[in-house]
Amino acid sequence: MKIATFNINGIKARINALPEWLDEAQPDVVLLQEIKSVDEGFPREIFEDRGYSVETHGQKSFNGVAILSKLPLEDVTRGLPGDESDEQARWIEATVMGDTPVRVCGLYLPNGNPCPGPKYDYKLAWMERLHARAQDLLAAEEPFLMAGDYNIIPQDEDAKRPEVWQQDALARPESRAAYRRILNLGFTEAFRARTHGPGHYSFWDYQAGAWNKDDGIRIDHFLLSPQCADLLRDCQIDKDIRAREKPSDHVPVWVELDA
DNA sequence: ATGACAATCAGAGATTGA
């Protein structure tokens, strides 16, 4: 089972690039972030025609997450528990019914800039809720994963120029500590389970020729529960997508599971 | 370098992102 995560930065803007990548990469499941669309505006037919079922959790203009799946989905839920007043669409869950059922959580973690400030407070509060949800899901001791745009640069090796990110919400010590606290519940970060060293990124800013300079950061991650980590066969970043026509500023990351 | 770059909503330019 191949599961991918991809921050597409607007479904309308990626109306050609996304199907093109799908046809090549042939993922069974895709967790999308930043669809920037309401549910009714999502172009489901493009994906249904390719054999995917479509589950969205959208909002107007910003944020929004979705799941595409060629395998049956069960028990779809929307929204991260822990704050009824939170209106931002950043979390969706479903169980993928392959040979081994896998619970998948697609997430778009708040950016948090500028920091300090209310947006940074929201980021840390959201991560606290993520920690709580992760604990609940781990208690089942079953295969599950949480993947998406974490807006976290875990270590200096995950940025081409770590020094410019030191005071940024994506890399400052409080952000990294909150991320590690979740990881330390017992998750395996899939990419680092298989690949070591610097030079691996999932985001390149549109500005200042970042792509041409390979001035990237790695902020899109797969966290696997222990039972899911046992199924891990591979994890890769589809870097080449970034060089195409009208690309997102993120590229897809995927895992292959023995499930 | 009060910058750049892209997307959204709107129908110009502010807001958001990372």
Coordinates of N, CA and C in Angstrom, one line a residue, chain A residues 18 22 27-32 42-57 65-76 78 92-97 104:
Chain A
L18 N -1.6 18.1 -10.3 CA -1.9 17.0 -9.3 C -2.3 15.7 -10.1
L22 N -0.4 12.0 -10.0 CA -1.2 10.8 -9.6 C -1.0 9.7 -10.6
P27 N -0.3 6.4 -6.3 CA -0.5 6.1 -4.9 C -1.9 5.5 -4.7
D28 N -2.0 4.7 -3.6 CA -3.3 4.1 -3.3 C -4.1 5.2 -2.5
V29 N -3.4 5.9 -1.7 CA -4.0 6.9 -0.8 C -3.2 8.2 -0.8
V30 N -3.8 9.3 -0.9 CA -3.2 10.6 -0.9 C -3.8 11.5 0.2
L31 N -3.0 12.0 1.1 CA -3.4 13.0 2.1 C -3.1 14.4 1.5
L32 N -4.1 15.2 1.3 CA -3.8 16.5 0.7 C -4.0 17.6 1.7
F42 N -14.7 21.4 -4.5 CA -13.6 20.5 -4.8 C -13.9 19.7 -6.0
P43 N -13.0 19.6 -7.0 CA -13.3 18.9 -8.3 C -13.2 17.4 -8.2
R44 N -14.2 16.8 -7.5 CA -14.1 15.4 -7.2 C -14.0 14.5 -8.4
E45 N -14.7 14.9 -9.5 CA -14.8 14.0 -10.7 C -13.4 13.7 -11.3
I46 N -12.5 14.6 -11.2 CA -11.2 14.4 -11.8 C -10.5 13.2 -11.1
F47 N -10.8 13.0 -9.8 CA -10.2 11.9 -9.1 C -11.0 10.7 -9.1
E48 N -12.3 10.9 -9.0 CA -13.2 9.7 -9.1 C -13.1 9.0 -10.4
D49 N -12.8 9.8 -11.5 CA -12.6 9.2 -12.8 C -11.4 8.3 -12.8
R50 N -10.4 8.5 -11.9 CA -9.2 7.7 -11.8 C -9.3 6.6 -10.8
G51 N -10.5 6.5 -10.2 CA -10.7 5.4 -9.3 C -10.6 5.7 -7.8
Y52 N -10.4 7.0 -7.5 CA -10.3 7.4 -6.1 C -11.6 7.8 -5.5
S53 N -11.9 7.4 -4.3 CA -12.9 8.1 -3.6 C -12.3 9.3 -2.9
V54 N -13.2 10.3 -2.6 CA -12.7 11.6 -2.2 C -13.5 12.0 -0.9
E55 N -12.7 12.3 0.1 CA -13.2 12.9 1.3 C -12.5 14.2 1.6
T56 N -13.3 15.2 1.8 CA -12.8 16.6 2.0 C -13.2 17.1 3.3
H57 N -12.3 18.0 3.8 CA -12.6 18.8 5.0 C -12.1 20.2 4.6
V65 N -8.1 20.2 4.1 CA -7.4 18.9 3.9 C -8.4 17.9 3.2
A66 N -7.8 16.9 2.6 CA -8.6 15.9 1.9 C -7.9 14.6 1.9
I67 N -8.7 13.5 1.6 CA -8.1 12.2 1.4 C -8.6 11.7 0.1
L68 N -7.7 11.2 -0.8 CA -8.1 10.4 -2.0 C -7.7 9.0 -1.7
S69 N -8.6 8.0 -2.1 CA -8.2 6.6 -1.8 C -8.8 5.7 -2.9
K70 N -8.0 4.8 -3.4 CA -8.4 3.7 -4.2 C -9.0 2.5 -3.5
L71 N -8.6 2.5 -2.2 CA -9.1 1.4 -1.3 C -10.3 2.0 -0.5
P72 N -11.2 1.1 -0.1 CA -12.4 1.7 0.7 C -11.9 2.4 2.0
L73 N -12.6 3.5 2.3 CA -12.4 4.2 3.5 C -13.6 4.0 4.5
E74 N -13.3 3.9 5.7 CA -14.3 3.7 6.8 C -14.1 4.7 7.9
D75 N -15.1 5.0 8.6 CA -15.1 5.9 9.8 C -14.3 7.2 9.5
V76 N -14.7 7.9 8.5 CA -14.1 9.2 8.3 C -14.5 10.3 9.3
R78 N -13.7 14.4 10.8 CA -13.1 15.7 10.4 C -12.9 16.6 11.7
I92 N -8.1 15.5 9.2 CA -9.1 14.5 8.7 C -8.5 13.1 9.0
E93 N -9.4 12.2 9.4 CA -9.0 10.8 9.7 C -9.9 9.9 8.9
A94 N -9.3 8.7 8.6 CA -10.1 7.6 8.0 C -9.3 6.3 8.1
T95 N -10.1 5.2 8.1 CA -9.4 3.9 8.1 C -9.4 3.4 6.7
V96 N -8.2 3.0 6.2 CA -8.0 2.5 4.8 C -8.1 1.0 4.9
M97 N -9.1 0.4 4.2 CA -9.4 -1.0 4.3 C -8.6 -1.8 3.2
V104 N -5.5 6.4 9.0 CA -4.6 7.5 8.5 C -5.2 8.9 8.9

